[in-house]
Short mmCIF file of C-alpha atoms in Angstrom, two decimals:
data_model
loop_
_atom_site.label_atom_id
_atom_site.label_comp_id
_atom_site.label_asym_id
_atom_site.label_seq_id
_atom_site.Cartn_x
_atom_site.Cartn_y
_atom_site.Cartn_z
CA UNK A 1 -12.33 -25.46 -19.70
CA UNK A 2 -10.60 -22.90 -17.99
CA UNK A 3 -11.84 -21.73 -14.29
CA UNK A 4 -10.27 -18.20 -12.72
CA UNK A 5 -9.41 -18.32 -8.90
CA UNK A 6 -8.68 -14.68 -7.23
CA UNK A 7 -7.10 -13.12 -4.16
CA UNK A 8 -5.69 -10.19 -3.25
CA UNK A 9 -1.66 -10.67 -1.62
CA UNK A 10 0.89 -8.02 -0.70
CA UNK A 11 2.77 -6.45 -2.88
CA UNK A 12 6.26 -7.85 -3.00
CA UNK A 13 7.52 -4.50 -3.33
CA UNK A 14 6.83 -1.31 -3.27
CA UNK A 15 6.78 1.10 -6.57
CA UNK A 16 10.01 2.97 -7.39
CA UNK A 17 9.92 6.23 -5.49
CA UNK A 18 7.78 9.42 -6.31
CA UNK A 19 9.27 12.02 -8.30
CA UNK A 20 7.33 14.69 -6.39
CA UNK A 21 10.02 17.03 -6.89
CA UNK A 22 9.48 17.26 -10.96
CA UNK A 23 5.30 18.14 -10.29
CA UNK A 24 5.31 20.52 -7.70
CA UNK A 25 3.10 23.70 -8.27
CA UNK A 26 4.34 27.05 -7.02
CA UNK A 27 1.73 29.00 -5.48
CA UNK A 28 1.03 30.94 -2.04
CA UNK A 29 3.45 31.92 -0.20
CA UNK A 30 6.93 31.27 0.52
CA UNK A 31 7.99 28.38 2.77
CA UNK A 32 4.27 26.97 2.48
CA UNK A 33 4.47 23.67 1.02
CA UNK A 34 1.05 21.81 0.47
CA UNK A 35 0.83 17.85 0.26
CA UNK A 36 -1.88 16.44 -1.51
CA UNK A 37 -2.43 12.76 -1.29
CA UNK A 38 -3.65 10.63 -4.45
CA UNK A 39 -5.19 7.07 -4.00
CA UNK A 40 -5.07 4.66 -6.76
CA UNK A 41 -7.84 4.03 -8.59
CA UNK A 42 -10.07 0.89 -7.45
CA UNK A 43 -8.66 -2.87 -8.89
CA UNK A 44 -11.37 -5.44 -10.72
CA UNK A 45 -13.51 -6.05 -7.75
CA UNK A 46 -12.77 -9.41 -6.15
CA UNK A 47 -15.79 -11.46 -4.73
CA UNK A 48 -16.17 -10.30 -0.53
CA UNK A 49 -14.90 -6.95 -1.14
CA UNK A 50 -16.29 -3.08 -1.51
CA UNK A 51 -15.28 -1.45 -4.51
CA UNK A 52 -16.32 1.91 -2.81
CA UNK A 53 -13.49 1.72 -0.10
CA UNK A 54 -11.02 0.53 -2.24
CA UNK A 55 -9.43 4.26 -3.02
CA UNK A 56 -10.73 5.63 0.44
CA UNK A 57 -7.73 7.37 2.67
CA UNK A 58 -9.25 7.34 5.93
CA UNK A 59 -6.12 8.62 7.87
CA UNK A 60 -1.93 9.30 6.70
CA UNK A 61 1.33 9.26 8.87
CA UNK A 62 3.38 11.35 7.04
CA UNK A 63 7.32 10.90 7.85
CA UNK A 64 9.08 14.05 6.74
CA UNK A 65 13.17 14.74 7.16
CA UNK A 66 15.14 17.30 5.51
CA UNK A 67 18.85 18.03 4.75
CA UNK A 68 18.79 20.55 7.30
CA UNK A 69 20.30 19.57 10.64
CA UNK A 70 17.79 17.57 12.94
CA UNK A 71 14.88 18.17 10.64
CA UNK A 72 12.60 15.61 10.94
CA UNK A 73 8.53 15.89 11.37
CA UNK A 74 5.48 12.96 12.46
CA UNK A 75 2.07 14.15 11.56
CA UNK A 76 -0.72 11.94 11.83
CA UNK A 77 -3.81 13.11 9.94
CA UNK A 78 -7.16 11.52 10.60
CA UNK A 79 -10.68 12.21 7.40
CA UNK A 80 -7.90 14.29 5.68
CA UNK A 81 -6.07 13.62 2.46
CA UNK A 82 -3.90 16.68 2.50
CA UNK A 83 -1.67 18.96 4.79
CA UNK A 84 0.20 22.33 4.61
CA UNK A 85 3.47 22.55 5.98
CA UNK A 86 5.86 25.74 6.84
CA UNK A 87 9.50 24.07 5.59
CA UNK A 88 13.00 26.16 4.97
CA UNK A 89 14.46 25.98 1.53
CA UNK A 90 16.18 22.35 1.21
CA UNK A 91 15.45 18.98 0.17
CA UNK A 92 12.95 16.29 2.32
CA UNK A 93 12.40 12.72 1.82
CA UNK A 94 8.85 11.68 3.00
CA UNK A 95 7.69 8.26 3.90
CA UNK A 96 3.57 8.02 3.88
CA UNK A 97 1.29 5.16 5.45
CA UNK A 98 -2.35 5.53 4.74
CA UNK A 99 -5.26 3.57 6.55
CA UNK A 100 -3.01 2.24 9.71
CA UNK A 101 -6.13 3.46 11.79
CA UNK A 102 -3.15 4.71 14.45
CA UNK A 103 -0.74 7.70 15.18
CA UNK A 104 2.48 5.71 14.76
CA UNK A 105 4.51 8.02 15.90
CA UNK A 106 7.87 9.46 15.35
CA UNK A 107 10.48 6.88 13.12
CA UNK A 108 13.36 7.54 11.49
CA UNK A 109 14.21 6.38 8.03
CA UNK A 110 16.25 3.32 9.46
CA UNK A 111 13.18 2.25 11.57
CA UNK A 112 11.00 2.65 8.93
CA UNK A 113 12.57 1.02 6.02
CA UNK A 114 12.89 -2.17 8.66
CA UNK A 115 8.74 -1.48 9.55
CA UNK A 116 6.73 -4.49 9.41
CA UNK A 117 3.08 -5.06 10.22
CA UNK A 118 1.58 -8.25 11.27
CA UNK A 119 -1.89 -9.02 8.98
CA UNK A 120 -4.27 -12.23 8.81
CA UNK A 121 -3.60 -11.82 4.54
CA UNK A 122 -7.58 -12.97 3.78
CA UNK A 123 -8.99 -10.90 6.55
CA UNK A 124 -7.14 -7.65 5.93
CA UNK A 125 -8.10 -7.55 2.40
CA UNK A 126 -10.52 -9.90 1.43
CA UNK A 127 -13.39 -8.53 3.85
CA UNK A 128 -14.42 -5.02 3.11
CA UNK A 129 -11.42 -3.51 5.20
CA UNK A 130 -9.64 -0.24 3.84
CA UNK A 131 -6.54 -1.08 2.09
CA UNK A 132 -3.05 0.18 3.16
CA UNK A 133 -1.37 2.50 0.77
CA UNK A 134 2.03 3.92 0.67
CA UNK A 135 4.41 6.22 -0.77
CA UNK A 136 7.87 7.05 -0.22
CA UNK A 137 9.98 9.95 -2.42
CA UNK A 138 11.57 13.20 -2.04
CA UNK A 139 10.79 17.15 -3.19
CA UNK A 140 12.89 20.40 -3.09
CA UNK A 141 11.70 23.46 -1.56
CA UNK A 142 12.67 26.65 -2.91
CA UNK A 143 9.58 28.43 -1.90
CA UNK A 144 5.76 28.01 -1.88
CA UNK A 145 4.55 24.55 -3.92
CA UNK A 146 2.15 21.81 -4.23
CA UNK A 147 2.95 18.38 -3.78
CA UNK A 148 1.36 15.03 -4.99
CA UNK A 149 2.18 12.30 -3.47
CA UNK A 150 1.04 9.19 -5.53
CA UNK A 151 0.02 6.70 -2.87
CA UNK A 152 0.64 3.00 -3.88
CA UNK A 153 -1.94 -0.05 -2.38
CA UNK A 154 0.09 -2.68 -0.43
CA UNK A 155 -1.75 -5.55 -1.96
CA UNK A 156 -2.34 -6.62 -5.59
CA UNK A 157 -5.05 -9.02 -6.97
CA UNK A 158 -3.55 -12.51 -8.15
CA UNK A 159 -5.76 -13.87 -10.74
CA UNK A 160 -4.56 -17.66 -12.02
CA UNK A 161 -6.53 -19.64 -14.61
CA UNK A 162 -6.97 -22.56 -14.24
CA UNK A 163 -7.45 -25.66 -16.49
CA UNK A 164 -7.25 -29.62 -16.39
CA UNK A 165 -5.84 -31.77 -18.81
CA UNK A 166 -8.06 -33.27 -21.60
CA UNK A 167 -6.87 -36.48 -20.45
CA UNK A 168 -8.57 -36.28 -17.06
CA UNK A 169 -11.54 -33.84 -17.68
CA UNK A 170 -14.07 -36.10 -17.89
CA UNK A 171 -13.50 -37.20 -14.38
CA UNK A 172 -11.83 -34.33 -12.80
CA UNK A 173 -13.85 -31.36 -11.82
CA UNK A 174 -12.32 -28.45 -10.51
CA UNK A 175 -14.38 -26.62 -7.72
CA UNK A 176 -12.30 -25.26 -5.40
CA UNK A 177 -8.48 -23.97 -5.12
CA UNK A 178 -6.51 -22.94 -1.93
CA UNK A 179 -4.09 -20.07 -1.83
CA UNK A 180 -0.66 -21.49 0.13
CA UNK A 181 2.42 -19.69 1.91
CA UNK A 182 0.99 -15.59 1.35
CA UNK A 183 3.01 -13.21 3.21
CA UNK A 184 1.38 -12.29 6.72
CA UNK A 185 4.34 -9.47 7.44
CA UNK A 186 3.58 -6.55 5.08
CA UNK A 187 7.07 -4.28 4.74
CA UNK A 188 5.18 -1.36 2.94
CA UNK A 189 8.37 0.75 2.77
CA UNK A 190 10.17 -2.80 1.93
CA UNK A 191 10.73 -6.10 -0.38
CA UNK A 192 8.07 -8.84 1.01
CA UNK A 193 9.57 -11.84 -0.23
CA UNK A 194 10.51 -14.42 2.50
CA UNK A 195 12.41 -17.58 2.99
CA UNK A 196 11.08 -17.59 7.15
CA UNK A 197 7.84 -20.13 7.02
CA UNK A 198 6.56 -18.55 9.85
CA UNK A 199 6.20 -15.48 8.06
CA UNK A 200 3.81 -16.97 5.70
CA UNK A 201 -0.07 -17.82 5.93
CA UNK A 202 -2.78 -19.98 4.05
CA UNK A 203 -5.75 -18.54 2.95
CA UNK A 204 -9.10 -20.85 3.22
CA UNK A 205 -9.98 -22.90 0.27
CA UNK A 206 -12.25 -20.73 -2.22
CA UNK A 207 -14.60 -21.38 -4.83
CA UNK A 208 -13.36 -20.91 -8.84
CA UNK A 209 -15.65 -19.86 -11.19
#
């Protein structure tokens, strides 16, 4: 009989980057450009974990550089999951990190393509914490527009089934399964794989069902 163990992992990497630029909404006036951030919706709830504050963006650093010279803007919004910006006519990249719980500051796009944050992998999202999300893309302004910016969770549920062979089933019983070697640095603007050990972690054993 077949028994399903689940956990929820980083993402090894981050979705291909937003085409915000092919949405946008022209509206208000010029030079007033409106980002509106989207959460994904909620994954099949996993046992230890609220479904509510799955999709919940409870704050955003928004990383924001343009092809004009020495454009680059940090804003940290906290119980907000949109902001207005005056920009000149051009073209931005944006990096986004939802749910840090911190004003990280300014970065460039070097620093944070290299960013990595240091998680316990069951205790960040196994316990009823707000996920991080991401996003990462580029728009044109040519005047007054809205922006979506399609925010991506870093972590993704693993769901293995499990079986034993007939041969030993009737003295084999499969209760319990233990997640090895997870990745405990999350790159959210980067690939997660890893060959450093150290940069791995175990999850406790868990029940199947």
């Amino acid at each position: 009989m077949k028994k399903i163990f689940s956990f929820i992992a980083a993402v090894l990497t981050l979705a291909s980057c937003s085409k915000a630029s092919e949405e946008m909404v022209t509206t208000g006036r010029p030079g007033s450009v409106r980002l509106v951030f989207e959460a994904p919706a909620a994954m099949i709830p996993v046992r230890g974990m609220d479904p509510a504050r799955e999709s919940e963006i409870m704050d955003v650093n928004l990383w924001l550089s343009g092809d004009v010279a020495g454009l680059s803007r940090h804003r940290y919004l906290s119980g907000s999951g949109e902001v207005t910006l005056e920009l000149p006519a051009g073209t931005y990249d944006y990096y986004v990190l939802a749910n840090a719980g911190t004003d990280m500051g300014e970065c460039d796009a070097a620093t944070l393509e290299e960013l990595s944050l240091a998680l316990d992998p069951y205790a960040d999202f196994q316990e009823g914490g707000r996920f991080l999300m991401a996003s990462r893309g580029s728009f044109t302004v040519s005047g007054a527009a809205t922006v979506p910016v399609r925010l991506v969770r870093c972590a993704a549920k693993v769901e293995l089934a499990l079986s034993v062979a007939p041969a030993f089933a009737p003295e084999f019983t499969l209760t319990r399964v233990q997640a090895l070697g997870v990745p405990a640095l999350l790159h959210p603007f980067g690939d997660n794989r890893t060959e450093d050990l150290a940069a791995l972690a175990d999850y406790p054993a868990g029940e199947v069902t």
